[in-house]
mmCIF file of C-alpha atoms and ligand atoms in Angstrom:
data_model
loop_
_atom_site.group_PDB
_atom_site.id
_atom_site.type_symbol
_atom_site.label_atom_id
_atom_site.label_comp_id
_atom_site.label_asym_id
_atom_site.label_seq_id
_atom_site.Cartn_x
_atom_site.Cartn_y
_atom_site.Cartn_z
ATOM 1 C CA MET A 117 0.000 -0.010 -0.006
ATOM 2 C CA ARG A 118 1.303 3.413 -0.993
ATOM 3 C CA HIS A 119 1.022 6.438 1.271
ATOM 4 C CA SER A 120 2.320 9.328 -0.733
ATOM 5 C CA LEU A 121 0.359 11.944 1.186
ATOM 6 C CA PRO A 122 2.700 14.644 2.435
ATOM 7 C CA CYS A 123 1.681 14.781 6.027
ATOM 8 C CA ALA A 124 2.573 18.155 7.499
ATOM 9 C CA ASN A 125 1.238 17.300 10.911
ATOM 10 C CA ALA A 126 3.899 16.258 13.410
ATOM 11 C CA ILE A 127 1.431 14.345 15.576
ATOM 12 C CA ILE A 128 0.664 11.957 12.719
ATOM 13 C CA SER A 129 2.732 8.895 13.412
ATOM 14 C CA THR A 130 3.351 6.092 10.969
ATOM 15 C CA HIS A 131 0.450 4.263 12.603
ATOM 16 C CA MET A 132 -2.323 6.787 12.935
ATOM 17 C CA ARG A 133 -5.271 4.769 14.231
ATOM 18 C CA ILE A 134 -8.488 6.695 14.507
ATOM 19 C CA LEU A 135 -11.601 5.471 16.300
ATOM 20 C CA SER A 136 -14.561 6.942 14.486
ATOM 21 C CA ILE A 137 -18.228 7.245 15.306
ATOM 22 C CA GLU A 138 -21.136 7.798 12.891
ATOM 23 C CA THR A 139 -24.677 8.359 14.138
ATOM 24 C CA SER A 140 -26.094 10.895 11.653
ATOM 25 C CA CYS A 141 -29.238 8.905 10.693
ATOM 26 C CA ASP A 142 -30.422 5.352 11.300
ATOM 27 C CA GLU A 143 -27.136 3.446 11.508
ATOM 28 C CA THR A 144 -25.089 3.361 14.683
ATOM 29 C CA ALA A 145 -21.531 2.796 13.510
ATOM 30 C CA VAL A 146 -18.050 2.635 15.033
ATOM 31 C CA ALA A 147 -14.774 1.845 13.267
ATOM 32 C CA ILE A 148 -11.034 1.938 13.669
ATOM 33 C CA VAL A 149 -9.067 2.980 10.609
ATOM 34 C CA GLU A 150 -5.293 3.129 10.208
ATOM 35 C CA ASN A 151 -3.741 5.896 8.094
ATOM 36 C CA GLY A 152 -7.002 6.571 6.296
ATOM 37 C CA ARG A 153 -6.911 3.459 4.179
ATOM 38 C CA LYS A 154 -6.812 0.330 6.287
ATOM 39 C CA VAL A 155 -9.886 -0.698 8.257
ATOM 40 C CA LEU A 156 -8.975 -2.501 11.480
ATOM 41 C CA ALA A 157 -12.588 -2.801 12.689
ATOM 42 C CA ASN A 158 -15.945 -1.837 11.259
ATOM 43 C CA GLN A 159 -19.178 -2.258 13.195
ATOM 44 C CA VAL A 160 -22.543 -1.106 11.890
ATOM 45 C CA LEU A 161 -25.872 -1.631 13.601
ATOM 46 C CA SER A 162 -28.823 -0.739 11.444
ATOM 47 C CA GLN A 163 -32.042 0.549 13.029
ATOM 48 C CA ILE A 164 -34.081 -0.029 9.883
ATOM 49 C CA ILE A 165 -36.157 -2.850 11.317
ATOM 50 C CA LYS A 166 -37.334 -0.514 14.137
ATOM 51 C CA HIS A 167 -38.294 2.336 11.753
ATOM 52 C CA LYS A 168 -39.803 0.168 9.012
ATOM 53 C CA THR A 169 -43.314 0.093 10.488
ATOM 54 C CA TRP A 170 -43.483 3.871 10.147
ATOM 55 C CA GLY A 171 -42.287 3.946 6.538
ATOM 56 C CA GLY A 172 -39.377 6.287 7.382
ATOM 57 C CA VAL A 173 -36.932 7.287 10.062
ATOM 58 C CA ILE A 174 -38.463 8.689 13.280
ATOM 59 C CA PRO A 175 -35.832 11.123 14.621
ATOM 60 C CA GLU A 176 -36.688 10.758 18.321
ATOM 61 C CA LEU A 177 -36.600 6.947 18.083
ATOM 62 C CA ALA A 178 -33.309 7.119 16.151
ATOM 63 C CA SER A 179 -31.522 9.067 18.933
ATOM 64 C CA ARG A 180 -32.774 6.693 21.636
ATOM 65 C CA LEU A 181 -31.647 3.654 19.649
ATOM 66 C CA HIS A 182 -28.186 5.159 19.116
ATOM 67 C CA LEU A 183 -27.917 5.735 22.825
ATOM 68 C CA GLU A 184 -28.916 2.152 23.572
ATOM 69 C CA ALA A 185 -26.492 0.699 21.050
ATOM 70 C CA ILE A 186 -23.355 2.750 21.181
ATOM 71 C CA ASN A 187 -21.550 1.401 24.268
ATOM 72 C CA ASP A 188 -21.754 -2.236 23.190
ATOM 73 C CA LEU A 189 -20.748 -1.276 19.664
ATOM 74 C CA LEU A 190 -17.676 0.571 20.959
ATOM 75 C CA ALA A 191 -16.668 -2.523 22.942
ATOM 76 C CA GLU A 192 -17.232 -4.752 19.904
ATOM 77 C CA THR A 193 -15.128 -2.467 17.695
ATOM 78 C CA LEU A 194 -12.144 -2.496 20.081
ATOM 79 C CA LYS A 195 -12.502 -6.259 20.395
ATOM 80 C CA GLU A 196 -12.558 -6.709 16.635
ATOM 81 C CA ALA A 197 -9.389 -4.647 16.249
ATOM 82 C CA GLN A 198 -7.836 -6.249 19.379
ATOM 83 C CA LEU A 199 -6.980 -2.811 20.652
ATOM 84 C CA LYS A 200 -7.552 -0.809 23.800
ATOM 85 C CA ILE A 201 -8.638 2.779 23.600
ATOM 86 C CA GLU A 202 -5.182 3.777 24.936
ATOM 87 C CA ASN A 203 -3.716 2.458 21.663
ATOM 88 C CA ILE A 204 -5.816 4.837 19.575
ATOM 89 C CA GLU A 205 -4.135 8.027 18.373
ATOM 90 C CA ALA A 206 -7.310 10.112 17.866
ATOM 91 C CA LEU A 207 -11.100 10.043 17.843
ATOM 92 C CA ALA A 208 -13.416 11.225 15.071
ATOM 93 C CA VAL A 209 -17.116 11.799 14.811
ATOM 94 C CA THR A 210 -19.662 12.956 12.261
ATOM 95 C CA SER A 211 -20.834 16.452 13.236
ATOM 96 C CA GLY A 212 -23.336 16.931 10.364
ATOM 97 C CA PRO A 213 -25.400 17.038 8.274
ATOM 98 C CA GLY A 214 -27.973 14.676 9.721
ATOM 99 C CA LEU A 215 -30.559 14.359 12.480
ATOM 100 C CA THR A 216 -29.598 16.687 15.297
ATOM 101 C CA GLY A 217 -30.532 14.392 18.181
ATOM 102 C CA SER A 218 -28.771 11.450 16.553
ATOM 103 C CA LEU A 219 -25.642 13.441 15.803
ATOM 104 C CA MET A 220 -25.551 14.640 19.406
ATOM 105 C CA VAL A 221 -25.383 11.073 20.714
ATOM 106 C CA GLY A 222 -22.295 10.295 18.664
ATOM 107 C CA ALA A 223 -20.696 13.711 19.305
ATOM 108 C CA ASN A 224 -21.175 13.473 23.067
ATOM 109 C CA VAL A 225 -19.756 9.971 23.268
ATOM 110 C CA ALA A 226 -16.741 11.048 21.169
ATOM 111 C CA LYS A 227 -16.210 14.246 23.230
ATOM 112 C CA THR A 228 -16.404 12.283 26.469
ATOM 113 C CA LEU A 229 -13.967 9.597 25.316
ATOM 114 C CA ALA A 230 -11.557 12.169 23.948
ATOM 115 C CA TRP A 231 -11.682 14.170 27.179
ATOM 116 C CA ILE A 232 -11.267 11.197 29.513
ATOM 117 C CA HIS A 233 -8.429 9.651 27.497
ATOM 118 C CA ASN A 234 -6.837 12.949 26.546
ATOM 119 C CA LYS A 235 -6.974 12.293 22.779
ATOM 120 C CA PRO A 236 -7.487 14.715 19.880
ATOM 121 C CA LEU A 237 -10.998 14.781 18.398
ATOM 122 C CA ILE A 238 -11.666 15.356 14.724
ATOM 123 C CA GLN A 239 -15.154 16.372 13.553
ATOM 124 C CA VAL A 240 -16.095 15.180 10.081
ATOM 125 C CA ASN A 241 -18.696 16.267 7.562
ATOM 126 C CA HIS A 242 -20.833 13.242 6.590
ATOM 127 C CA LEU A 243 -20.720 13.983 2.851
ATOM 128 C CA TYR A 244 -16.966 14.366 2.872
ATOM 129 C CA GLY A 245 -16.918 11.020 4.680
ATOM 130 C CA HIS A 246 -18.833 9.383 1.829
ATOM 131 C CA VAL A 247 -16.262 10.652 -0.684
ATOM 132 C CA CYS A 248 -13.420 9.318 1.512
ATOM 133 C CA ALA A 249 -14.932 5.821 1.471
ATOM 134 C CA ASN A 250 -13.060 5.587 -1.844
ATOM 135 C CA PHE A 251 -9.676 5.853 -0.107
ATOM 136 C CA ILE A 252 -10.303 2.654 1.866
ATOM 137 C CA ASP A 253 -8.218 -0.226 0.471
ATOM 138 C CA THR A 254 -7.172 1.788 -2.581
ATOM 139 C CA ASP A 255 -4.305 4.019 -3.764
ATOM 140 C CA LEU A 256 -6.709 6.680 -5.000
ATOM 141 C CA GLU A 257 -5.332 10.211 -5.044
ATOM 142 C CA PRO A 258 -6.806 13.553 -6.103
ATOM 143 C CA PRO A 259 -7.711 15.159 -8.381
ATOM 144 C CA PHE A 260 -10.828 13.179 -9.237
ATOM 145 C CA ILE A 261 -14.514 13.658 -10.055
ATOM 146 C CA CYS A 262 -17.049 12.197 -7.611
ATOM 147 C CA MET A 263 -20.674 11.367 -8.182
ATOM 148 C CA LEU A 264 -22.152 11.532 -4.677
ATOM 149 C CA ALA A 265 -25.719 10.308 -4.152
ATOM 150 C CA SER A 266 -27.331 9.577 -0.806
ATOM 151 C CA GLY A 267 -30.744 9.793 0.793
ATOM 152 C CA GLY A 268 -30.521 13.576 1.202
ATOM 153 C CA HIS A 269 -27.903 14.764 -1.306
ATOM 154 C CA THR A 270 -26.937 14.447 -4.945
ATOM 155 C CA GLN A 271 -23.806 16.261 -6.010
ATOM 156 C CA VAL A 272 -21.099 16.185 -8.625
ATOM 157 C CA ILE A 273 -17.859 17.084 -6.874
ATOM 158 C CA LYS A 274 -14.372 17.887 -8.004
ATOM 159 C CA MET A 275 -11.818 16.829 -5.433
ATOM 160 C CA ASN A 276 -8.880 19.150 -5.960
ATOM 161 C CA SER A 277 -6.906 17.730 -3.073
ATOM 162 C CA PHE A 278 -7.529 15.233 -0.269
ATOM 163 C CA THR A 279 -9.634 17.830 1.524
ATOM 164 C CA ASP A 280 -10.691 20.446 -1.049
ATOM 165 C CA MET A 281 -14.185 19.525 -2.215
ATOM 166 C CA GLU A 282 -15.535 21.692 -4.992
ATOM 167 C CA ILE A 283 -19.262 21.163 -5.574
ATOM 168 C CA LEU A 284 -19.902 21.630 -9.312
ATOM 169 C CA GLY A 285 -23.571 20.696 -9.375
ATOM 170 C CA GLU A 286 -26.337 19.404 -7.127
ATOM 171 C CA THR A 287 -30.016 18.567 -7.135
ATOM 172 C CA ILE A 288 -32.473 21.411 -7.380
ATOM 173 C CA ASP A 289 -35.259 19.299 -5.807
ATOM 174 C CA ASP A 290 -35.281 15.671 -4.658
ATOM 175 C CA ALA A 291 -32.085 13.741 -3.933
ATOM 176 C CA ALA A 292 -31.577 10.584 -6.008
ATOM 177 C CA GLY A 293 -31.958 8.382 -2.919
ATOM 178 C CA GLU A 294 -35.179 10.153 -2.035
ATOM 179 C CA ALA A 295 -36.531 9.482 -5.535
ATOM 180 C CA PHE A 296 -35.589 5.779 -5.181
ATOM 181 C CA ASP A 297 -37.367 5.624 -1.856
ATOM 182 C CA LYS A 298 -40.493 7.394 -3.121
ATOM 183 C CA VAL A 299 -40.802 5.287 -6.265
ATOM 184 C CA ALA A 300 -40.229 2.143 -4.213
ATOM 185 C CA ARG A 301 -43.033 3.248 -1.902
ATOM 186 C CA LEU A 302 -45.339 3.598 -4.925
ATOM 187 C CA MET A 303 -44.481 -0.012 -5.650
ATOM 188 C CA GLY A 304 -45.366 -1.107 -2.131
ATOM 189 C CA LEU A 305 -41.747 -1.968 -1.269
ATOM 190 C CA PRO A 306 -40.468 -1.599 2.344
ATOM 191 C CA TYR A 307 -38.407 1.333 3.609
ATOM 192 C CA PRO A 308 -35.702 2.193 2.627
ATOM 193 C CA GLY A 309 -36.865 1.400 -0.874
ATOM 194 C CA GLY A 310 -33.622 1.832 -2.852
ATOM 195 C CA PRO A 311 -32.129 -1.623 -2.244
ATOM 196 C CA HIS A 312 -35.534 -3.319 -2.668
ATOM 197 C CA LEU A 313 -36.233 -1.523 -5.964
ATOM 198 C CA ASP A 314 -32.751 -2.477 -7.134
ATOM 199 C CA LYS A 315 -33.408 -6.168 -6.350
ATOM 200 C CA LEU A 316 -36.720 -6.069 -8.196
ATOM 201 C CA ALA A 317 -35.144 -4.355 -11.215
ATOM 202 C CA GLN A 318 -32.455 -7.015 -11.399
ATOM 203 C CA THR A 319 -35.055 -9.704 -12.080
ATOM 204 C CA VAL A 320 -35.585 -8.219 -15.547
ATOM 205 C CA GLN A 321 -33.903 -10.205 -18.314
ATOM 206 C CA GLY A 322 -33.776 -8.954 -21.899
ATOM 207 C CA ASN A 323 -35.753 -6.134 -23.455
ATOM 208 C CA ASN A 324 -37.669 -3.446 -21.624
ATOM 209 C CA ASN A 325 -40.224 -1.352 -23.465
ATOM 210 C CA TYR A 326 -40.498 1.097 -20.597
ATOM 211 C CA SER A 327 -38.119 4.043 -20.441
ATOM 212 C CA PHE A 328 -37.976 7.450 -18.768
ATOM 213 C CA PRO A 329 -36.280 10.546 -20.170
ATOM 214 C CA VAL A 330 -33.323 12.174 -18.443
ATOM 215 C CA ALA A 331 -34.438 15.546 -16.981
ATOM 216 C CA ARG A 332 -33.000 18.569 -18.734
ATOM 217 C CA VAL A 333 -31.399 20.845 -16.200
ATOM 218 C CA ALA A 334 -29.002 23.706 -16.845
ATOM 219 C CA GLY A 335 -25.326 23.371 -16.008
ATOM 220 C CA LEU A 336 -24.294 20.455 -13.857
ATOM 221 C CA ASP A 337 -27.322 20.394 -11.585
ATOM 222 C CA PHE A 338 -29.830 17.529 -11.229
ATOM 223 C CA SER A 339 -33.580 17.179 -10.860
ATOM 224 C CA PHE A 340 -35.401 14.009 -9.862
ATOM 225 C CA SER A 341 -38.861 15.232 -8.945
ATOM 226 C CA GLY A 342 -40.033 15.077 -12.597
ATOM 227 C CA LEU A 343 -38.874 11.472 -12.884
ATOM 228 C CA LYS A 344 -40.736 10.536 -9.660
ATOM 229 C CA THR A 345 -43.910 12.197 -11.037
ATOM 230 C CA ALA A 346 -43.457 10.466 -14.393
ATOM 231 C CA VAL A 347 -43.558 7.088 -12.593
ATOM 232 C CA LEU A 348 -46.683 8.145 -10.677
ATOM 233 C CA ARG A 349 -48.415 9.289 -13.919
ATOM 234 C CA LEU A 350 -47.485 6.009 -15.562
ATOM 235 C CA LYS A 351 -49.067 4.095 -12.693
ATOM 236 C CA GLU A 352 -52.267 6.116 -13.057
ATOM 237 C CA LYS A 353 -52.289 5.573 -16.822
ATOM 238 C CA ILE A 354 -51.692 1.817 -17.019
ATOM 239 C CA GLY A 355 -53.895 0.876 -14.062
ATOM 240 C CA GLU A 356 -53.299 -1.349 -11.066
ATOM 241 C CA GLU A 357 -53.252 -4.693 -12.898
ATOM 242 C CA VAL A 358 -50.642 -3.804 -15.517
ATOM 243 C CA TRP A 359 -48.670 -1.867 -12.912
ATOM 244 C CA GLU A 360 -48.445 -4.990 -10.721
ATOM 245 C CA ARG A 361 -47.492 -7.163 -13.712
ATOM 246 C CA ASP A 362 -44.819 -4.751 -15.024
ATOM 247 C CA LYS A 363 -43.421 -3.400 -11.738
ATOM 248 C CA ALA A 364 -40.021 -4.989 -12.219
ATOM 249 C CA LEU A 365 -39.732 -3.539 -15.750
ATOM 250 C CA ILE A 366 -40.673 -0.086 -14.486
ATOM 251 C CA ALA A 367 -38.181 -0.347 -11.601
ATOM 252 C CA ASN A 368 -35.545 -1.330 -14.162
ATOM 253 C CA ALA A 369 -36.391 1.607 -16.447
ATOM 254 C CA PHE A 370 -36.371 3.969 -13.476
ATOM 255 C CA GLN A 371 -32.908 3.026 -12.234
ATOM 256 C CA ASN A 372 -31.510 2.992 -15.787
ATOM 257 C CA CYS A 373 -32.683 6.576 -16.075
ATOM 258 C CA VAL A 374 -30.909 7.553 -12.850
ATOM 259 C CA ALA A 375 -27.741 5.794 -14.050
ATOM 260 C CA LYS A 376 -27.906 7.616 -17.366
ATOM 261 C CA THR A 377 -28.411 10.944 -15.610
ATOM 262 C CA PHE A 378 -25.300 10.386 -13.487
ATOM 263 C CA LEU A 379 -23.267 9.245 -16.491
ATOM 264 C CA ASN A 380 -24.211 12.290 -18.551
ATOM 265 C CA ARG A 381 -23.190 14.657 -15.780
ATOM 266 C CA ILE A 382 -19.846 12.989 -15.196
ATOM 267 C CA GLU A 383 -19.102 12.906 -18.925
ATOM 268 C CA GLN A 384 -19.871 16.603 -19.100
ATOM 269 C CA THR A 385 -17.628 17.290 -16.113
ATOM 270 C CA ILE A 386 -14.785 15.304 -17.594
ATOM 271 C CA GLU A 387 -15.032 17.248 -20.832
ATOM 272 C CA SER A 388 -14.729 20.565 -19.044
ATOM 273 C CA SER A 389 -12.106 19.545 -16.474
ATOM 274 C CA ASP A 390 -10.046 16.963 -18.319
ATOM 275 C CA ILE A 391 -9.807 14.851 -15.152
ATOM 276 C CA ARG A 392 -10.246 11.199 -16.051
ATOM 277 C CA ARG A 393 -10.346 9.742 -12.601
ATOM 278 C CA VAL A 394 -13.922 9.005 -11.508
ATOM 279 C CA VAL A 395 -15.390 7.781 -8.233
ATOM 280 C CA LEU A 396 -18.863 7.040 -6.851
ATOM 281 C CA ALA A 397 -20.017 7.687 -3.332
ATOM 282 C CA GLY A 398 -23.099 7.512 -1.042
ATOM 283 C CA GLY A 399 -25.855 4.960 -0.458
ATOM 284 C CA VAL A 400 -27.167 5.149 -3.999
ATOM 285 C CA SER A 401 -23.787 4.107 -5.373
ATOM 286 C CA ALA A 402 -24.651 0.608 -4.088
ATOM 287 C CA ASN A 403 -27.132 0.433 -7.003
ATOM 288 C CA SER A 404 -26.380 -2.347 -9.481
ATOM 289 C CA ALA A 405 -27.391 -0.409 -12.624
ATOM 290 C CA ILE A 406 -25.328 2.649 -11.639
ATOM 291 C CA ARG A 407 -22.254 0.534 -10.782
ATOM 292 C CA ALA A 408 -22.576 -1.409 -14.048
ATOM 293 C CA ALA A 409 -23.036 1.737 -16.143
ATOM 294 C CA PHE A 410 -19.939 3.370 -14.622
ATOM 295 C CA LYS A 411 -17.826 0.219 -14.990
ATOM 296 C CA ASN A 412 -18.873 -0.061 -18.597
ATOM 297 C CA LYS A 413 -18.203 3.558 -19.461
ATOM 298 C CA PHE A 414 -15.106 4.452 -17.462
ATOM 299 C CA GLN A 415 -12.704 1.715 -18.450
ATOM 300 C CA ALA A 416 -8.914 1.641 -18.386
ATOM 301 C CA PRO A 417 -6.715 2.826 -20.003
ATOM 302 C CA ASP A 418 -8.758 5.964 -20.818
ATOM 303 C CA TYR A 419 -10.244 6.290 -17.338
ATOM 304 C CA GLU A 420 -9.567 5.298 -13.791
ATOM 305 C CA LEU A 421 -12.693 4.274 -11.863
ATOM 306 C CA VAL A 422 -12.958 3.663 -8.118
ATOM 307 C CA ILE A 423 -16.192 2.445 -6.536
ATOM 308 C CA PRO A 424 -16.443 1.704 -2.805
ATOM 309 C CA SER A 425 -17.267 -1.853 -1.812
ATOM 310 C CA LEU A 426 -20.939 -2.176 -0.895
ATOM 311 C CA LYS A 427 -20.402 -1.978 2.868
ATOM 312 C CA TYR A 428 -18.701 1.445 2.478
ATOM 313 C CA CYS A 429 -21.390 2.897 0.169
ATOM 314 C CA THR A 430 -24.172 3.155 2.749
ATOM 315 C CA ASP A 431 -23.582 4.817 6.119
ATOM 316 C CA ASN A 432 -20.632 3.487 8.096
ATOM 317 C CA ALA A 433 -17.942 4.845 10.420
ATOM 318 C CA ALA A 434 -14.925 3.590 8.476
ATOM 319 C CA MET A 435 -15.430 6.359 5.923
ATOM 320 C CA ILE A 436 -15.459 8.862 8.811
ATOM 321 C CA GLY A 437 -12.189 7.435 10.119
ATOM 322 C CA SER A 438 -10.656 7.749 6.662
ATOM 323 C CA ALA A 439 -11.855 11.354 6.232
ATOM 324 C CA ALA A 440 -10.553 12.278 9.690
ATOM 325 C CA TYR A 441 -7.085 11.058 8.799
ATOM 326 C CA PHE A 442 -6.860 13.198 5.673
ATOM 327 C CA GLN A 443 -8.203 16.221 7.544
ATOM 328 C CA ALA A 444 -5.681 15.656 10.331
ATOM 329 C CA CYS A 445 -2.886 15.533 7.787
ATOM 330 C CA LYS A 446 -3.839 18.989 6.656
ATOM 331 C CA GLN A 447 -4.271 20.808 9.899
ATOM 332 C CA ASP A 448 -3.243 20.597 13.519
ATOM 333 C CA LEU A 449 -5.234 18.070 15.475
ATOM 334 C CA ALA A 450 -7.772 20.042 17.429
ATOM 335 C CA VAL A 451 -8.611 19.425 21.062
ATOM 336 C CA ASP A 452 -11.999 21.019 20.642
ATOM 337 C CA TYR A 453 -14.651 19.419 22.795
ATOM 338 C CA LYS A 454 -17.109 22.231 22.348
ATOM 339 C CA PHE A 455 -18.174 22.033 18.690
ATOM 340 C CA GLU A 456 -21.864 21.925 17.802
ATOM 341 C CA VAL A 457 -23.523 19.405 15.519
ATOM 342 C CA TYR A 458 -25.419 20.751 12.510
ATOM 343 C CA SER A 459 -28.433 19.320 10.642
ATOM 344 C CA ARG A 460 -27.892 20.886 7.170
ATOM 345 C CA ALA A 461 -24.895 20.860 4.844
HETATM 346 O O1 KG4 B 660 -25.655 7.332 2.180
HETATM 347 P P1 KG4 B 660 -26.831 6.690 2.762
HETATM 348 O O2 KG4 B 660 -26.652 5.313 3.376
HETATM 349 O O3 KG4 B 660 -27.490 7.589 3.859
HETATM 350 C C1 KG4 B 660 -27.575 8.983 3.706
HETATM 351 O O4 KG4 B 660 -26.560 9.644 3.985
HETATM 352 O O5 KG4 B 660 -28.648 9.423 3.258
HETATM 353 O O6 KG4 B 660 -27.936 6.604 1.605
HETATM 354 C C2 KG4 B 660 -29.196 6.113 1.823
HETATM 355 C C3 KG4 B 660 -29.938 6.076 0.501
HETATM 356 C C4 KG4 B 660 -31.389 5.657 0.662
HETATM 357 O O7 KG4 B 660 -32.161 6.558 -0.090
HETATM 358 C C5 KG4 B 660 -31.379 4.270 0.056
HETATM 359 O O8 KG4 B 660 -32.648 3.896 -0.507
HETATM 360 C C6 KG4 B 660 -30.328 4.407 -1.007
HETATM 361 O O9 KG4 B 660 -29.317 5.143 -0.401
HETATM 362 N N1 KG4 B 660 -29.796 3.091 -1.441
HETATM 363 C C7 KG4 B 660 -29.949 2.625 -2.684
HETATM 364 C C8 KG4 B 660 -29.373 1.338 -2.707
HETATM 365 N N2 KG4 B 660 -28.853 1.069 -1.462
HETATM 366 C C9 KG4 B 660 -29.139 2.169 -0.705
HETATM 367 N N3 KG4 B 660 -30.538 3.169 -3.756
HETATM 368 C C10 KG4 B 660 -30.547 2.476 -4.925
HETATM 369 N N4 KG4 B 660 -30.027 1.188 -4.998
HETATM 370 C C11 KG4 B 660 -29.427 0.611 -3.928
HETATM 371 N N5 KG4 B 660 -28.888 -0.611 -4.068
HETATM 372 ZN ZN1 ZN B 661 -24.843 8.848 4.256
#
């Protein structure tokens, strides 16, 4: 493994192990990551089963569940890495964006641990964390173009350095993950709908007569609310019986449209920036059609494509540990136990 990052920070040792905590939404996650690339432990406890009955995440319930889970998960993480907290060089935590109450659980646990054990604490932006999932187990270096798509955000980003994120375009209405979840709900699939819709779409073999047009939006921005409405109008037009019969085909057409939208934007970005290194990030990058479309289009030797393994696409703490390392390399490690969490990007 190559570590060519010029690390200006004197505190960064050759073995910088960071214990990271992620509680921004409905996954309680703790990880230990060495030098931003090597995961020593990765524990994720999903709350989905508890929120499913309500068809979405209940913020109050999410915070309570994080609180219940986090101590055992911390112990499990240290056990997995066979480390004691004394062996950790720093702590990291997601400080936003996300659900305020949930973020506060992770932040307070991290602040307390850092204070008791006299360790530096690094606060990480959740979206930056998603981008950094691509550094895990790879030699990826900036500059590169990132297609980031999660439940709340859809952005095309130019990473100018390990920490300089330039947002070139973003959604003007729904996030891609939100569109997946809403369309899946129309299909009667459980929350969160994205992975279920993906599974259904993958049952389609051969031709598909359904298709949806890519929304026309100026510049490098995105729009998914028209696509969501197009699926709803189609349902009304074809009627319940045909809808039920053709659901898999429609799911397939829907996700192909999202994949095409992403591809178009990245191709446009490549043309204007001449960067040929492309990465995917965020929960929606777990989608089979999107992964396949990117693998097909961005092939070596013309392009370099990095896609996180599935477990690092959706929310996890390893990506936060990776992000914290690259942040720490850039600036002095802060001993700031007073920062506030924030709900919006
Ligand atoms: O990044 P993430 O885990 O959490 C947020 O930061 O929002 O993304 C969650 C989103 C949800 O909308 C979920 O339905 C979607 O990612 N998702 C998928 C797939 N797996 C997760 N969407 C499409 N296909 C998938 N396989
Ligand atoms: Zn996320």
